[in-house]
Amino acid sequence: MKRIALILMLLASPLAAVQPDEVLEDPVLEARARELSKGLRCLVCRNESIDESNASLARDLRILVRDRLLAGDTDAEAVAFIVDRYGEYVLLKPDNSGANWLLWGAGPLMLLLAGGAGMIYLRGRSKAAAPGDTPLSAEEQARLDDILKE
């Protein structure tokens, strides 16, 4: 039983999707490429790194990272090249600068605005007169009497 559980756990663990023909001969460059691939998002799979994804676009991105490293780019230059081409969405952990501050702050800001609007609404409701407190006008009372007689 323990063997079956161990086999199932091993099969369920994520495996790297890097194909044998993608692996670089230099182990140092390959390690750098793997590390960079873990920080880049597969644009097809959304929240999966290109290192884990089997999508053809992820394969193309892995090859592009390796080509940039073979061309002599630093890690930052290789990532910047891909970000320039595909946008910041390709980063699994985007930078906390520029317009991203607006995105990070929008959620809490909207929560505060909704809470304030809810409090204003509830206070206005508590100050309003109850619907049953106002008596019917003579015209409304006559109409009600007519309806009840029918």
Coordinates of N, CA and C in Angstrom, one line a residue, residues 10-141:
L10 N 4.6 10.4 -6.7 CA 5.7 10.8 -7.7 C 5.0 11.1 -9.0
L11 N 4.0 10.4 -9.4 CA 3.3 10.7 -10.6 C 2.6 12.1 -10.6
A12 N 2.1 12.4 -9.4 CA 1.4 13.7 -9.3 C 2.3 14.9 -9.2
S13 N 3.5 14.7 -8.9 CA 4.4 15.8 -8.7 C 4.7 16.5 -10.1
P14 N 4.8 17.8 -10.1 CA 5.1 18.5 -11.4 C 6.4 18.1 -12.0
L15 N 6.5 17.8 -13.2 CA 7.7 17.5 -13.9 C 8.1 18.6 -14.8
A16 N 9.4 18.9 -15.0 CA 9.8 19.9 -15.9 C 9.5 19.5 -17.3
A17 N 9.0 20.5 -18.1 CA 8.6 20.2 -19.4 C 9.7 20.4 -20.4
V18 N 10.9 20.6 -20.0 CA 12.0 20.9 -20.9 C 12.4 19.6 -21.7
Q19 N 12.4 19.8 -23.0 CA 12.7 18.7 -23.8 C 14.2 18.4 -23.9
P20 N 14.6 17.2 -24.2 CA 16.1 16.9 -24.2 C 16.8 17.7 -25.3
D21 N 16.2 18.1 -26.4 CA 16.9 18.8 -27.4 C 17.0 20.3 -27.0
E22 N 16.3 20.8 -26.0 CA 16.5 22.2 -25.5 C 17.6 22.3 -24.5
V23 N 18.1 21.3 -23.9 CA 19.1 21.4 -22.8 C 20.4 21.8 -23.4
L24 N 21.0 22.8 -22.7 CA 22.3 23.3 -23.2 C 23.4 22.4 -22.7
E25 N 24.5 22.4 -23.5 CA 25.6 21.5 -23.1 C 26.4 22.1 -21.9
D26 N 26.4 23.4 -21.7 CA 27.1 24.0 -20.6 C 26.1 23.9 -19.4
P27 N 26.5 23.2 -18.3 CA 25.6 23.1 -17.1 C 25.4 24.4 -16.4
V28 N 26.3 25.3 -16.5 CA 26.1 26.6 -15.8 C 25.1 27.4 -16.5
L29 N 25.2 27.4 -17.9 CA 24.1 28.1 -18.7 C 22.8 27.5 -18.5
E30 N 22.8 26.2 -18.5 CA 21.5 25.4 -18.3 C 20.9 25.8 -17.0
A31 N 21.7 25.8 -15.9 CA 21.1 26.2 -14.6 C 20.6 27.6 -14.6
R32 N 21.3 28.5 -15.3 CA 20.7 29.9 -15.4 C 19.4 29.9 -16.2
A33 N 19.4 29.2 -17.2 CA 18.2 29.1 -18.1 C 17.0 28.6 -17.3
R34 N 17.3 27.5 -16.5 CA 16.2 26.9 -15.7 C 15.7 27.9 -14.7
E35 N 16.6 28.6 -14.0 CA 16.2 29.6 -13.0 C 15.4 30.7 -13.6
L36 N 15.8 31.2 -14.8 CA 15.0 32.3 -15.5 C 13.7 31.7 -15.9
S37 N 13.6 30.5 -16.4 CA 12.4 29.9 -16.9 C 11.3 29.8 -15.8
K38 N 11.8 29.6 -14.5 CA 10.9 29.5 -13.4 C 10.2 30.8 -13.1
G39 N 10.8 31.9 -13.5 CA 10.2 33.2 -13.2 C 9.3 33.8 -14.3
L40 N 9.3 33.1 -15.5 CA 8.5 33.5 -16.6 C 7.2 32.7 -16.8
R41 N 6.1 33.5 -17.0 CA 4.8 32.9 -17.1 C 4.6 32.3 -18.5
C42 N 3.9 31.2 -18.6 CA 3.5 30.7 -19.9 C 2.2 31.5 -20.3
L43 N 2.2 32.1 -21.4 CA 1.1 32.9 -21.9 C -0.1 32.1 -22.3
V44 N 0.1 30.8 -22.4 CA -1.1 29.9 -22.8 C -1.7 29.4 -21.5
C45 N -0.8 28.9 -20.6 CA -1.3 28.2 -19.3 C -1.6 29.2 -18.2
R46 N -1.3 30.5 -18.3 CA -1.5 31.5 -17.4 C -0.6 31.4 -16.1
N47 N -1.0 30.7 -15.1 CA -0.2 30.7 -13.9 C 0.8 29.5 -13.8
E48 N 1.4 29.2 -14.9 CA 2.3 28.1 -14.9 C 3.6 28.7 -15.5
S49 N 4.7 28.3 -14.9 CA 6.0 28.8 -15.5 C 6.3 28.1 -16.8
I50 N 7.1 28.8 -17.6 CA 7.5 28.1 -18.9 C 8.3 26.9 -18.7
D51 N 8.9 26.8 -17.5 CA 9.7 25.6 -17.2 C 8.8 24.4 -17.0
E52 N 7.6 24.6 -16.5 CA 6.7 23.5 -16.2 C 5.7 23.2 -17.3
S53 N 5.5 24.2 -18.3 CA 4.5 24.1 -19.3 C 4.9 23.2 -20.5
N54 N 3.9 22.5 -21.0 CA 4.2 21.7 -22.2 C 3.7 22.4 -23.5
A55 N 3.2 23.7 -23.4 CA 2.6 24.4 -24.5 C 3.7 24.8 -25.5
S56 N 3.4 24.8 -26.7 CA 4.4 25.1 -27.8 C 5.0 26.5 -27.6
L57 N 4.2 27.5 -27.1 CA 4.7 28.8 -26.9 C 5.7 28.8 -25.7
A58 N 5.4 28.0 -24.7 CA 6.4 27.9 -23.6 C 7.7 27.3 -24.1
R59 N 7.6 26.4 -25.0 CA 8.8 25.8 -25.6 C 9.6 26.9 -26.3
D60 N 8.9 27.7 -27.1 CA 9.5 28.7 -27.9 C 10.2 29.8 -26.9
L61 N 9.5 30.1 -25.8 CA 10.1 31.0 -24.8 C 11.4 30.4 -24.2
R62 N 11.3 29.1 -23.9 CA 12.5 28.4 -23.3 C 13.7 28.5 -24.2
I63 N 13.4 28.2 -25.5 CA 14.5 28.3 -26.5 C 15.0 29.7 -26.6
L64 N 14.1 30.7 -26.6 CA 14.5 32.1 -26.7 C 15.4 32.5 -25.5
V65 N 15.0 32.0 -24.3 CA 15.9 32.3 -23.1 C 17.3 31.7 -23.3
R66 N 17.3 30.5 -23.8 CA 18.6 29.8 -24.0 C 19.4 30.5 -25.1
D67 N 18.7 30.9 -26.2 CA 19.4 31.7 -27.2 C 20.0 33.0 -26.7
R68 N 19.3 33.7 -25.9 CA 19.8 34.9 -25.3 C 21.0 34.7 -24.4
L69 N 20.9 33.6 -23.6 CA 22.1 33.3 -22.8 C 23.3 32.9 -23.6
L70 N 23.1 32.2 -24.7 CA 24.2 31.8 -25.6 C 24.8 33.0 -26.3
A71 N 23.9 34.0 -26.5 CA 24.4 35.2 -27.2 C 25.2 36.1 -26.2
G72 N 25.2 35.7 -24.9 CA 26.1 36.5 -24.0 C 25.3 37.4 -23.1
D73 N 24.0 37.4 -23.1 CA 23.2 38.3 -22.3 C 23.3 37.9 -20.8
T74 N 23.2 38.9 -20.0 CA 23.1 38.6 -18.5 C 21.6 38.1 -18.3
D75 N 21.4 37.7 -17.0 CA 20.0 37.2 -16.7 C 19.0 38.4 -16.9
A76 N 19.4 39.5 -16.4 CA 18.5 40.7 -16.5 C 18.3 41.1 -17.9
E77 N 19.3 41.0 -18.7 CA 19.1 41.4 -20.2 C 18.2 40.4 -20.9
A78 N 18.3 39.1 -20.6 CA 17.5 38.1 -21.2 C 16.0 38.3 -20.8
V79 N 15.8 38.6 -19.5 CA 14.4 38.8 -19.0 C 13.9 40.1 -19.6
A80 N 14.7 41.1 -19.7 CA 14.2 42.4 -20.3 C 13.9 42.2 -21.7
F81 N 14.6 41.4 -22.5 CA 14.3 41.2 -23.9 C 12.9 40.5 -24.0
I82 N 12.7 39.6 -23.2 CA 11.4 38.9 -23.3 C 10.2 39.8 -22.8
V83 N 10.5 40.6 -21.8 CA 9.5 41.5 -21.3 C 9.2 42.6 -22.4
D84 N 10.2 43.1 -23.0 CA 10.0 44.0 -24.1 C 9.1 43.4 -25.2
R85 N 9.3 42.2 -25.5 CA 8.6 41.5 -26.6 C 7.2 41.1 -26.2
Y86 N 7.0 40.6 -24.9 CA 5.7 40.1 -24.5 C 4.9 40.9 -23.5
G87 N 5.6 41.9 -22.9 CA 5.0 42.7 -21.9 C 5.2 42.2 -20.5
E88 N 4.9 43.0 -19.5 CA 5.1 42.6 -18.1 C 4.3 41.4 -17.6
Y89 N 3.3 41.1 -18.4 CA 2.4 39.9 -18.0 C 3.2 38.6 -18.0
V90 N 4.3 38.6 -18.7 CA 5.1 37.3 -18.8 C 5.8 37.1 -17.5
L91 N 6.0 38.0 -16.6 CA 6.6 37.8 -15.4 C 5.7 37.2 -14.3
L92 N 6.1 36.2 -13.7 CA 5.3 35.6 -12.6 C 5.3 36.5 -11.4
K93 N 6.3 37.3 -11.2 CA 6.4 38.2 -10.1 C 6.7 39.6 -10.6
P94 N 5.7 40.4 -11.0 CA 5.9 41.7 -11.6 C 6.6 42.7 -10.7
D95 N 7.2 43.7 -11.2 CA 7.9 44.7 -10.4 C 6.9 45.5 -9.7
N96 N 7.3 46.1 -8.5 CA 6.4 47.0 -7.8 C 6.8 48.4 -8.1
S97 N 6.6 48.8 -9.3 CA 6.9 50.2 -9.7 C 5.9 50.6 -10.8
G98 N 5.9 52.0 -10.9 CA 5.1 52.6 -12.0 C 3.6 52.3 -11.8
A99 N 3.0 51.9 -12.9 CA 1.5 51.6 -12.9 C 1.1 50.4 -12.0
N100 N 2.1 49.6 -11.7 CA 1.8 48.4 -10.8 C 1.4 48.8 -9.4
W101 N 1.8 50.0 -9.0 CA 1.4 50.5 -7.7 C -0.1 50.7 -7.7
L102 N -0.6 51.2 -8.8 CA -2.0 51.5 -8.9 C -2.8 50.1 -8.9
L103 N -2.3 49.1 -9.5 CA -2.9 47.8 -9.5 C -2.9 47.2 -8.1
W104 N -1.8 47.3 -7.4 CA -1.7 46.8 -6.0 C -2.6 47.5 -5.1
G105 N -2.8 48.8 -5.3 CA -3.6 49.6 -4.3 C -5.0 49.7 -4.7
A106 N -5.4 49.3 -5.9 CA -6.8 49.4 -6.3 C -7.7 48.5 -5.5
G107 N -7.3 47.3 -5.1 CA -8.2 46.4 -4.3 C -8.5 47.0 -3.0
P108 N -7.5 47.3 -2.2 CA -7.9 47.9 -0.9 C -8.6 49.3 -1.0
L109 N -8.3 50.1 -2.0 CA -9.0 51.3 -2.2 C -10.5 51.1 -2.5
M110 N -10.8 50.1 -3.4 CA -12.2 49.8 -3.7 C -12.9 49.3 -2.5
L111 N -12.2 48.5 -1.7 CA -12.8 48.0 -0.4 C -13.2 49.1 0.5
L112 N -12.3 50.1 0.7 CA -12.6 51.2 1.5 C -13.7 52.1 1.0
L113 N -13.7 52.3 -0.4 CA -14.8 53.1 -1.0 C -16.2 52.3 -0.8
A114 N -16.2 51.0 -1.0 CA -17.5 50.3 -0.9 C -17.9 50.3 0.6
G115 N -17.0 50.2 1.5 CA -17.4 50.2 2.9 C -17.9 51.6 3.3
G116 N -17.3 52.7 2.8 CA -17.8 54.0 3.0 C -19.2 54.2 2.4
A117 N -19.4 53.8 1.2 CA -20.7 53.9 0.6 C -21.8 53.1 1.3
G118 N -21.4 51.9 1.8 CA -22.3 51.1 2.6 C -22.7 51.8 3.9
M119 N -21.8 52.4 4.6 CA -22.1 53.1 5.8 C -23.0 54.4 5.5
I120 N -22.7 55.1 4.5 CA -23.5 56.3 4.1 C -25.0 55.8 3.8
Y121 N -25.1 54.7 3.1 CA -26.4 54.2 2.8 C -27.2 53.8 4.0
L122 N -26.5 53.0 4.9 CA -27.1 52.6 6.2 C -27.5 53.7 7.1
R123 N -26.7 54.7 7.2 CA -27.0 55.9 8.0 C -28.2 56.6 7.4
G124 N -28.3 56.8 6.1 CA -29.4 57.4 5.4 C -30.7 56.6 5.6
R125 N -30.6 55.3 5.6 CA -31.8 54.5 5.8 C -32.3 54.6 7.3
S126 N -31.4 54.7 8.2 CA -31.8 54.8 9.6 C -32.5 56.2 9.9
K127 N -32.2 57.2 9.2 CA -32.7 58.5 9.4 C -34.1 58.7 8.7
A128 N -34.3 57.9 7.7 CA -35.5 58.0 6.9 C -36.7 57.6 7.7
A129 N -37.9 58.1 7.3 CA -39.1 57.8 8.0 C -39.5 56.4 7.6
A130 N -40.1 55.7 8.6 CA -40.6 54.3 8.3 C -41.8 54.4 7.4
P131 N -41.9 53.5 6.4 CA -43.0 53.6 5.4 C -44.4 53.5 6.0
G132 N -44.6 52.9 7.2 CA -45.9 52.8 7.7 C -46.3 54.0 8.6
D133 N -45.4 54.9 8.8 CA -45.7 56.1 9.7 C -46.5 57.2 9.1
T134 N -46.5 57.3 7.8 CA -47.3 58.4 7.2 C -48.7 57.9 6.9
P135 N -49.7 58.7 7.3 CA -51.0 58.3 7.1 C -51.4 58.5 5.6
L136 N -52.4 57.7 5.2 CA -52.9 57.8 3.8 C -53.6 59.2 3.7
S137 N -53.5 59.7 2.5 CA -54.2 60.9 2.1 C -55.7 60.6 2.0
A138 N -56.5 61.6 1.9 CA -58.0 61.3 1.8 C -58.3 60.6 0.5
E139 N -57.6 61.0 -0.6 CA -57.8 60.4 -1.9 C -57.4 58.9 -1.8
E140 N -56.2 58.6 -1.2 CA -55.7 57.2 -1.1 C -56.7 56.4 -0.2
Q141 N -57.2 57.0 0.8 CA -58.1 56.2 1.7 C -59.4 55.9 1.0

